[in-house]
Amino acid sequence: MAKRTGTSSQQATALVRATLTTLAERIDGGEGRDLAGQLPEGLRPYAFAPTETAERFGLDVFLQRVSGRAEVDPERAKDGATAVFDALRQALPPEAYDDVVSQLPAEFGEVADLTAPFVQRTR
């Protein structure tokens, strides 16, 4: 993940945790539990939603929260969130990834591939 984000491994870890925590707030609790069940054990706690009902906020708030939690600037937060969504897209079964991103508004297409089939992003 550090290579994808162009950061240190410590900062990449912070970005992964911040993105998963913020995603958990944005999706329904049941979907968060499903996502957590498919993640490596060390990342599972970050995907659990604090409530059953998703908070409704846009991409700008999402990135502000990731930025604050990871203690990075907003552009680095966007790059990190994009890398995390790309990794999720590659690691999860297609239907599981689609279940997660289907709960996000279209503007999240800036960081999450909302289309099928998946096409690897290039920089």
PDB file of C-alpha atoms in Angstrom:
ATOM      1  CA  MET A   1       0.000   0.000   0.000  1.00  0.00           C
ATOM      2  CA  ALA A   2       2.903   2.353   0.690  1.00  0.00           C
ATOM      3  CA  LYS A   3       4.032   2.029  -2.936  1.00  0.00           C
ATOM      4  CA  ARG A   4       0.507   2.764  -4.232  1.00  0.00           C
ATOM      5  CA  THR A   5       0.180   5.872  -2.075  1.00  0.00           C
ATOM      6  CA  GLY A   6       3.778   7.054  -2.354  1.00  0.00           C
ATOM      7  CA  THR A   7       4.083   7.201   1.429  1.00  0.00           C
ATOM      8  CA  SER A   8       5.947   5.501   4.232  1.00  0.00           C
ATOM      9  CA  SER A   9       4.544   2.200   5.452  1.00  0.00           C
ATOM     10  CA  GLN A  10       3.479   3.933   8.671  1.00  0.00           C
ATOM     11  CA  GLN A  11       1.549   6.620   6.794  1.00  0.00           C
ATOM     12  CA  ALA A  12       0.049   4.031   4.415  1.00  0.00           C
ATOM     13  CA  THR A  13      -1.210   2.051   7.410  1.00  0.00           C
ATOM     14  CA  ALA A  14      -2.784   5.216   8.834  1.00  0.00           C
ATOM     15  CA  LEU A  15      -4.470   5.894   5.477  1.00  0.00           C
ATOM     16  CA  VAL A  16      -5.865   2.350   5.258  1.00  0.00           C
ATOM     17  CA  ARG A  17      -7.246   2.516   8.793  1.00  0.00           C
ATOM     18  CA  ALA A  18      -8.672   6.022   8.286  1.00  0.00           C
ATOM     19  CA  THR A  19     -10.325   5.076   4.996  1.00  0.00           C
ATOM     20  CA  LEU A  20     -11.878   1.887   6.391  1.00  0.00           C
ATOM     21  CA  THR A  21     -13.112   3.690   9.524  1.00  0.00           C
ATOM     22  CA  THR A  22     -14.689   6.448   7.456  1.00  0.00           C
ATOM     23  CA  LEU A  23     -16.171   3.958   4.996  1.00  0.00           C
ATOM     24  CA  ALA A  24     -17.713   2.076   7.929  1.00  0.00           C
ATOM     25  CA  GLU A  25     -19.454   5.276   9.003  1.00  0.00           C
ATOM     26  CA  ARG A  26     -20.789   5.810   5.457  1.00  0.00           C
ATOM     27  CA  ILE A  27     -22.234   2.318   4.822  1.00  0.00           C
ATOM     28  CA  ASP A  28     -24.914   0.390   6.693  1.00  0.00           C
ATOM     29  CA  GLY A  29     -23.782  -1.613   9.722  1.00  0.00           C
ATOM     30  CA  GLY A  30     -24.627  -4.966   8.169  1.00  0.00           C
ATOM     31  CA  GLU A  31     -22.570  -4.178   5.114  1.00  0.00           C
ATOM     32  CA  GLY A  32     -19.703  -3.064   7.360  1.00  0.00           C
ATOM     33  CA  ARG A  33     -19.807  -6.404   9.171  1.00  0.00           C
ATOM     34  CA  ASP A  34     -19.821  -8.253   5.833  1.00  0.00           C
ATOM     35  CA  LEU A  35     -16.834  -6.212   4.676  1.00  0.00           C
ATOM     36  CA  ALA A  36     -14.977  -6.743   7.946  1.00  0.00           C
ATOM     37  CA  GLY A  37     -15.476 -10.497   7.649  1.00  0.00           C
ATOM     38  CA  GLN A  38     -13.578 -10.498   4.355  1.00  0.00           C
ATOM     39  CA  LEU A  39     -10.628  -8.394   5.499  1.00  0.00           C
ATOM     40  CA  PRO A  40      -7.398  -9.581   7.115  1.00  0.00           C
ATOM     41  CA  GLU A  41      -7.840  -9.909  10.867  1.00  0.00           C
ATOM     42  CA  GLY A  42      -5.754  -6.831  11.662  1.00  0.00           C
ATOM     43  CA  LEU A  43      -8.035  -4.585   9.595  1.00  0.00           C
ATOM     44  CA  ARG A  44     -11.418  -5.968  10.664  1.00  0.00           C
ATOM     45  CA  PRO A  45     -11.981  -3.607  13.618  1.00  0.00           C
ATOM     46  CA  TYR A  46     -11.726  -0.583  11.309  1.00  0.00           C
ATOM     47  CA  ALA A  47     -14.584  -1.745   9.068  1.00  0.00           C
ATOM     48  CA  PHE A  48     -17.184  -2.071  11.830  1.00  0.00           C
ATOM     49  CA  ALA A  49     -19.731   0.731  11.764  1.00  0.00           C
ATOM     50  CA  PRO A  50     -20.418   2.579  15.018  1.00  0.00           C
ATOM     51  CA  THR A  51     -24.168   2.356  14.279  1.00  0.00           C
ATOM     52  CA  GLU A  52     -26.483   0.250  12.119  1.00  0.00           C
ATOM     53  CA  THR A  53     -27.576   3.263  10.090  1.00  0.00           C
ATOM     54  CA  ALA A  54     -25.132   4.795   7.653  1.00  0.00           C
ATOM     55  CA  GLU A  55     -24.294   8.469   7.944  1.00  0.00           C
ATOM     56  CA  ARG A  56     -25.111  10.327   4.750  1.00  0.00           C
ATOM     57  CA  PHE A  57     -22.215  12.540   3.690  1.00  0.00           C
ATOM     58  CA  GLY A  58     -20.464  13.313   0.455  1.00  0.00           C
ATOM     59  CA  LEU A  59     -16.990  12.754  -0.834  1.00  0.00           C
ATOM     60  CA  ASP A  60     -15.694  16.060   0.530  1.00  0.00           C
ATOM     61  CA  VAL A  61     -16.611  15.113   4.116  1.00  0.00           C
ATOM     62  CA  PHE A  62     -15.297  11.585   3.544  1.00  0.00           C
ATOM     63  CA  LEU A  63     -11.906  12.940   2.489  1.00  0.00           C
ATOM     64  CA  GLN A  64     -11.836  15.495   5.323  1.00  0.00           C
ATOM     65  CA  ARG A  65     -12.351  12.687   7.824  1.00  0.00           C
ATOM     66  CA  VAL A  66      -9.690  10.492   6.219  1.00  0.00           C
ATOM     67  CA  SER A  67      -7.314  13.462   6.156  1.00  0.00           C
ATOM     68  CA  GLY A  68      -7.894  14.235   9.834  1.00  0.00           C
ATOM     69  CA  ARG A  69      -7.646  10.637  11.001  1.00  0.00           C
ATOM     70  CA  ALA A  70      -4.509   9.866   9.010  1.00  0.00           C
ATOM     71  CA  GLU A  71      -3.016  13.304   9.690  1.00  0.00           C
ATOM     72  CA  VAL A  72      -2.299  13.975   6.027  1.00  0.00           C
ATOM     73  CA  ASP A  73      -3.258  16.743   3.621  1.00  0.00           C
ATOM     74  CA  PRO A  74      -6.503  16.348   1.630  1.00  0.00           C
ATOM     75  CA  GLU A  75      -4.746  15.430  -1.624  1.00  0.00           C
ATOM     76  CA  ARG A  76      -2.792  12.646   0.105  1.00  0.00           C
ATOM     77  CA  ALA A  77      -6.070  11.503   1.707  1.00  0.00           C
ATOM     78  CA  LYS A  78      -7.668  11.276  -1.737  1.00  0.00           C
ATOM     79  CA  ASP A  79      -4.728   9.285  -3.110  1.00  0.00           C
ATOM     80  CA  GLY A  80      -4.857   6.993  -0.081  1.00  0.00           C
ATOM     81  CA  ALA A  81      -8.612   6.447  -0.305  1.00  0.00           C
ATOM     82  CA  THR A  82      -8.271   5.658  -4.011  1.00  0.00           C
ATOM     83  CA  ALA A  83      -5.549   3.105  -3.274  1.00  0.00           C
ATOM     84  CA  VAL A  84      -7.667   1.482  -0.543  1.00  0.00           C
ATOM     85  CA  PHE A  85     -10.732   1.228  -2.787  1.00  0.00           C
ATOM     86  CA  ASP A  86      -8.583  -0.202  -5.585  1.00  0.00           C
ATOM     87  CA  ALA A  87      -7.152  -2.793  -3.187  1.00  0.00           C
ATOM     88  CA  LEU A  88     -10.650  -3.684  -1.972  1.00  0.00           C
ATOM     89  CA  ARG A  89     -11.815  -4.042  -5.569  1.00  0.00           C
ATOM     90  CA  GLN A  90      -8.992  -6.477  -6.262  1.00  0.00           C
ATOM     91  CA  ALA A  91      -9.269  -8.425  -2.998  1.00  0.00           C
ATOM     92  CA  LEU A  92     -13.035  -8.842  -2.605  1.00  0.00           C
ATOM     93  CA  PRO A  93     -15.366 -10.958  -4.689  1.00  0.00           C
ATOM     94  CA  PRO A  94     -17.053  -8.677  -7.258  1.00  0.00           C
ATOM     95  CA  GLU A  95     -20.468  -8.914  -5.607  1.00  0.00           C
ATOM     96  CA  ALA A  96     -19.038  -8.005  -2.186  1.00  0.00           C
ATOM     97  CA  TYR A  97     -17.287  -4.932  -3.582  1.00  0.00           C
ATOM     98  CA  ASP A  98     -20.428  -3.934  -5.473  1.00  0.00           C
ATOM     99  CA  ASP A  99     -22.479  -4.265  -2.258  1.00  0.00           C
ATOM    100  CA  VAL A 100     -20.179  -1.744  -0.573  1.00  0.00           C
ATOM    101  CA  VAL A 101     -19.899   0.827  -3.350  1.00  0.00           C
ATOM    102  CA  SER A 102     -23.585   0.637  -4.263  1.00  0.00           C
ATOM    103  CA  GLN A 103     -24.239   2.508  -1.001  1.00  0.00           C
ATOM    104  CA  LEU A 104     -22.066   5.426  -2.075  1.00  0.00           C
ATOM    105  CA  PRO A 105     -23.173   8.403  -4.175  1.00  0.00           C
ATOM    106  CA  ALA A 106     -21.868   8.769  -7.730  1.00  0.00           C
ATOM    107  CA  GLU A 107     -19.328  11.434  -6.689  1.00  0.00           C
ATOM    108  CA  PHE A 108     -17.354   8.661  -4.956  1.00  0.00           C
ATOM    109  CA  GLY A 109     -16.383   7.533  -8.452  1.00  0.00           C
ATOM    110  CA  GLU A 110     -13.428   9.898  -8.023  1.00  0.00           C
ATOM    111  CA  VAL A 111     -11.904   7.467  -5.502  1.00  0.00           C
ATOM    112  CA  ALA A 112     -13.805   4.202  -5.949  1.00  0.00           C
ATOM    113  CA  ASP A 113     -14.328   2.367  -9.204  1.00  0.00           C
ATOM    114  CA  LEU A 114     -18.117   2.132  -9.290  1.00  0.00           C
ATOM    115  CA  THR A 115     -18.257   0.310 -12.620  1.00  0.00           C
ATOM    116  CA  ALA A 116     -17.988  -3.274 -13.705  1.00  0.00           C
ATOM    117  CA  PRO A 117     -15.807  -4.830 -14.837  1.00  0.00           C
ATOM    118  CA  PHE A 118     -12.900  -3.498 -12.828  1.00  0.00           C
ATOM    119  CA  VAL A 119     -10.205  -1.707 -14.814  1.00  0.00           C
ATOM    120  CA  GLN A 120      -6.854  -1.154 -13.112  1.00  0.00           C
ATOM    121  CA  ARG A 121      -6.241   2.557 -12.661  1.00  0.00           C
ATOM    122  CA  THR A 122      -3.040   4.026 -13.987  1.00  0.00           C
ATOM    123  CA  ARG A 123      -1.301   7.157 -12.812  1.00  0.00           C
TER     124      ARG A 123
END
